[in-house]
mmCIF file of C-alpha atoms in Angstrom:
data_model
loop_
_atom_site.group_PDB
_atom_site.id
_atom_site.type_symbol
_atom_site.label_atom_id
_atom_site.label_comp_id
_atom_site.label_asym_id
_atom_site.label_seq_id
_atom_site.Cartn_x
_atom_site.Cartn_y
_atom_site.Cartn_z
ATOM 1 C CA MET J 155 7.109 13.623 13.246
ATOM 2 C CA THR J 156 9.130 10.509 14.022
ATOM 3 C CA THR J 157 8.329 6.979 12.931
ATOM 4 C CA LYS J 158 8.020 5.929 16.573
ATOM 5 C CA TYR J 159 5.445 8.670 17.180
ATOM 6 C CA LEU J 160 3.382 7.556 14.169
ATOM 7 C CA PHE J 161 3.624 3.946 15.330
ATOM 8 C CA ASP J 162 2.350 4.943 18.797
ATOM 9 C CA ILE J 163 -0.612 6.786 17.273
ATOM 10 C CA ILE J 164 -1.546 3.837 15.064
ATOM 11 C CA ASN J 165 -1.235 1.365 17.928
ATOM 12 C CA SER J 166 -3.507 3.450 20.136
ATOM 13 C CA MET J 167 -6.283 3.705 17.546
ATOM 14 C CA GLU J 168 -9.393 1.562 17.698
ATOM 15 C CA VAL J 169 -10.249 0.417 14.195
ATOM 16 C CA ILE J 170 -13.307 -1.513 13.020
ATOM 17 C CA LEU J 171 -13.212 -3.455 9.759
ATOM 18 C CA PHE J 172 -16.639 -3.853 8.163
ATOM 19 C CA GLY J 173 -16.725 -6.135 5.148
ATOM 20 C CA GLY J 174 -19.584 -7.258 2.968
ATOM 21 C CA SER J 175 -21.112 -7.353 -0.466
ATOM 22 C CA PHE J 176 -23.015 -4.075 -0.123
ATOM 23 C CA ASP J 177 -25.119 -5.309 -3.032
ATOM 24 C CA PRO J 178 -26.739 -2.841 -2.679
ATOM 25 C CA ILE J 179 -25.766 -0.707 0.290
ATOM 26 C CA HIS J 180 -28.845 -0.091 2.448
ATOM 27 C CA LYS J 181 -29.977 1.701 5.599
ATOM 28 C CA GLY J 182 -28.896 -1.215 7.791
ATOM 29 C CA HIS J 183 -25.313 -0.950 6.511
ATOM 30 C CA LEU J 184 -25.324 2.810 7.021
ATOM 31 C CA GLU J 185 -26.652 2.489 10.572
ATOM 32 C CA ILE J 186 -23.966 -0.056 11.473
ATOM 33 C CA ILE J 187 -21.286 2.251 10.051
ATOM 34 C CA GLN J 188 -22.678 5.255 11.918
ATOM 35 C CA LYS J 189 -22.755 3.361 15.224
ATOM 36 C CA ALA J 190 -19.248 2.010 14.607
ATOM 37 C CA THR J 191 -17.897 5.552 14.211
ATOM 38 C CA LYS J 192 -19.166 6.352 17.701
ATOM 39 C CA ILE J 193 -17.110 3.581 19.325
ATOM 40 C CA ALA J 194 -13.971 3.536 17.155
ATOM 41 C CA ASP J 195 -11.427 6.014 15.885
ATOM 42 C CA LYS J 196 -11.694 4.678 12.346
ATOM 43 C CA VAL J 197 -14.029 2.404 10.404
ATOM 44 C CA ILE J 198 -12.704 0.718 7.290
ATOM 45 C CA VAL J 199 -15.455 -0.498 4.965
ATOM 46 C CA ILE J 200 -14.285 -3.308 2.684
ATOM 47 C CA PRO J 201 -16.629 -4.333 -0.137
ATOM 48 C CA ASN J 202 -15.772 -7.736 -1.511
ATOM 49 C CA TYR J 203 -15.311 -8.684 -5.133
ATOM 50 C CA LEU J 204 -17.543 -11.730 -4.753
ATOM 51 C CA ASN J 205 -19.083 -12.960 -1.525
ATOM 52 C CA PRO J 206 -17.770 -16.472 -0.783
ATOM 53 C CA LEU J 207 -21.299 -17.512 0.228
ATOM 54 C CA LYS J 208 -22.898 -16.405 -3.044
ATOM 55 C CA ASN J 209 -22.531 -17.515 -6.651
ATOM 56 C CA SER J 210 -23.025 -14.113 -8.244
ATOM 57 C CA PHE J 211 -23.728 -10.467 -7.552
ATOM 58 C CA SER J 212 -26.424 -8.059 -8.733
ATOM 59 C CA ALA J 213 -24.106 -5.114 -9.295
ATOM 60 C CA PRO J 214 -20.463 -5.228 -10.406
ATOM 61 C CA ALA J 215 -17.839 -4.566 -7.755
ATOM 62 C CA GLU J 216 -16.799 -1.152 -9.115
ATOM 63 C CA LEU J 217 -20.419 0.066 -9.033
ATOM 64 C CA ARG J 218 -20.852 -1.125 -5.437
ATOM 65 C CA LEU J 219 -17.630 0.708 -4.555
ATOM 66 C CA GLN J 220 -19.025 3.909 -6.116
ATOM 67 C CA TRP J 221 -22.289 3.487 -4.186
ATOM 68 C CA LEU J 222 -20.341 3.273 -0.932
ATOM 69 C CA LYS J 223 -18.265 6.345 -1.723
ATOM 70 C CA LYS J 224 -21.395 8.358 -2.552
ATOM 71 C CA SER J 225 -23.349 7.121 0.471
ATOM 72 C CA ILE J 226 -20.759 7.711 3.188
ATOM 73 C CA ASN J 227 -19.359 11.120 4.018
ATOM 74 C CA ASN J 228 -17.567 10.791 7.326
ATOM 75 C CA PRO J 229 -13.884 11.538 7.983
ATOM 76 C CA LYS J 230 -13.705 8.543 10.344
ATOM 77 C CA VAL J 231 -14.721 6.157 7.539
ATOM 78 C CA GLU J 232 -12.375 4.827 4.889
ATOM 79 C CA ILE J 233 -13.636 2.830 1.906
ATOM 80 C CA SER J 234 -11.085 0.198 0.915
ATOM 81 C CA ASP J 235 -10.950 -1.429 -2.509
ATOM 82 C CA PHE J 236 -8.445 -4.037 -1.302
ATOM 83 C CA GLU J 237 -10.698 -7.075 -1.838
ATOM 84 C CA ILE J 238 -12.103 -5.751 -5.104
ATOM 85 C CA LYS J 239 -8.575 -5.374 -6.474
ATOM 86 C CA GLN J 240 -7.969 -9.068 -5.751
ATOM 87 C CA ASN J 241 -10.515 -9.818 -8.504
ATOM 88 C CA LYS J 242 -11.486 -13.089 -6.808
ATOM 89 C CA ILE J 243 -13.281 -14.444 -3.779
ATOM 90 C CA CYS J 244 -11.589 -13.241 -0.588
ATOM 91 C CA TYR J 245 -12.108 -14.588 2.885
ATOM 92 C CA SER J 246 -12.016 -12.233 5.865
ATOM 93 C CA ILE J 247 -9.125 -14.095 7.436
ATOM 94 C CA ASP J 248 -7.011 -13.358 4.339
ATOM 95 C CA THR J 249 -7.846 -9.648 4.355
#
């Protein structure tokens, strides 16, 4: 498989980024994710380390990441720890 071929595949994909605290993940989050998988090729769920609009969180970031991984079993969904690894407040525009 050539690099150009891979590039063409990636450029033709529709990807939805879905960020949030997921503190905790709930049925509303899961419904949004499920509906997103019906209209996109891939959904990337990005839990944040700390929501910029909140002063604290109920559950630590690593626990929220585990909750997401246990709650979502869909090959079209990827759980990203990118913002959690930043270990600080991240704004969507920076992600």
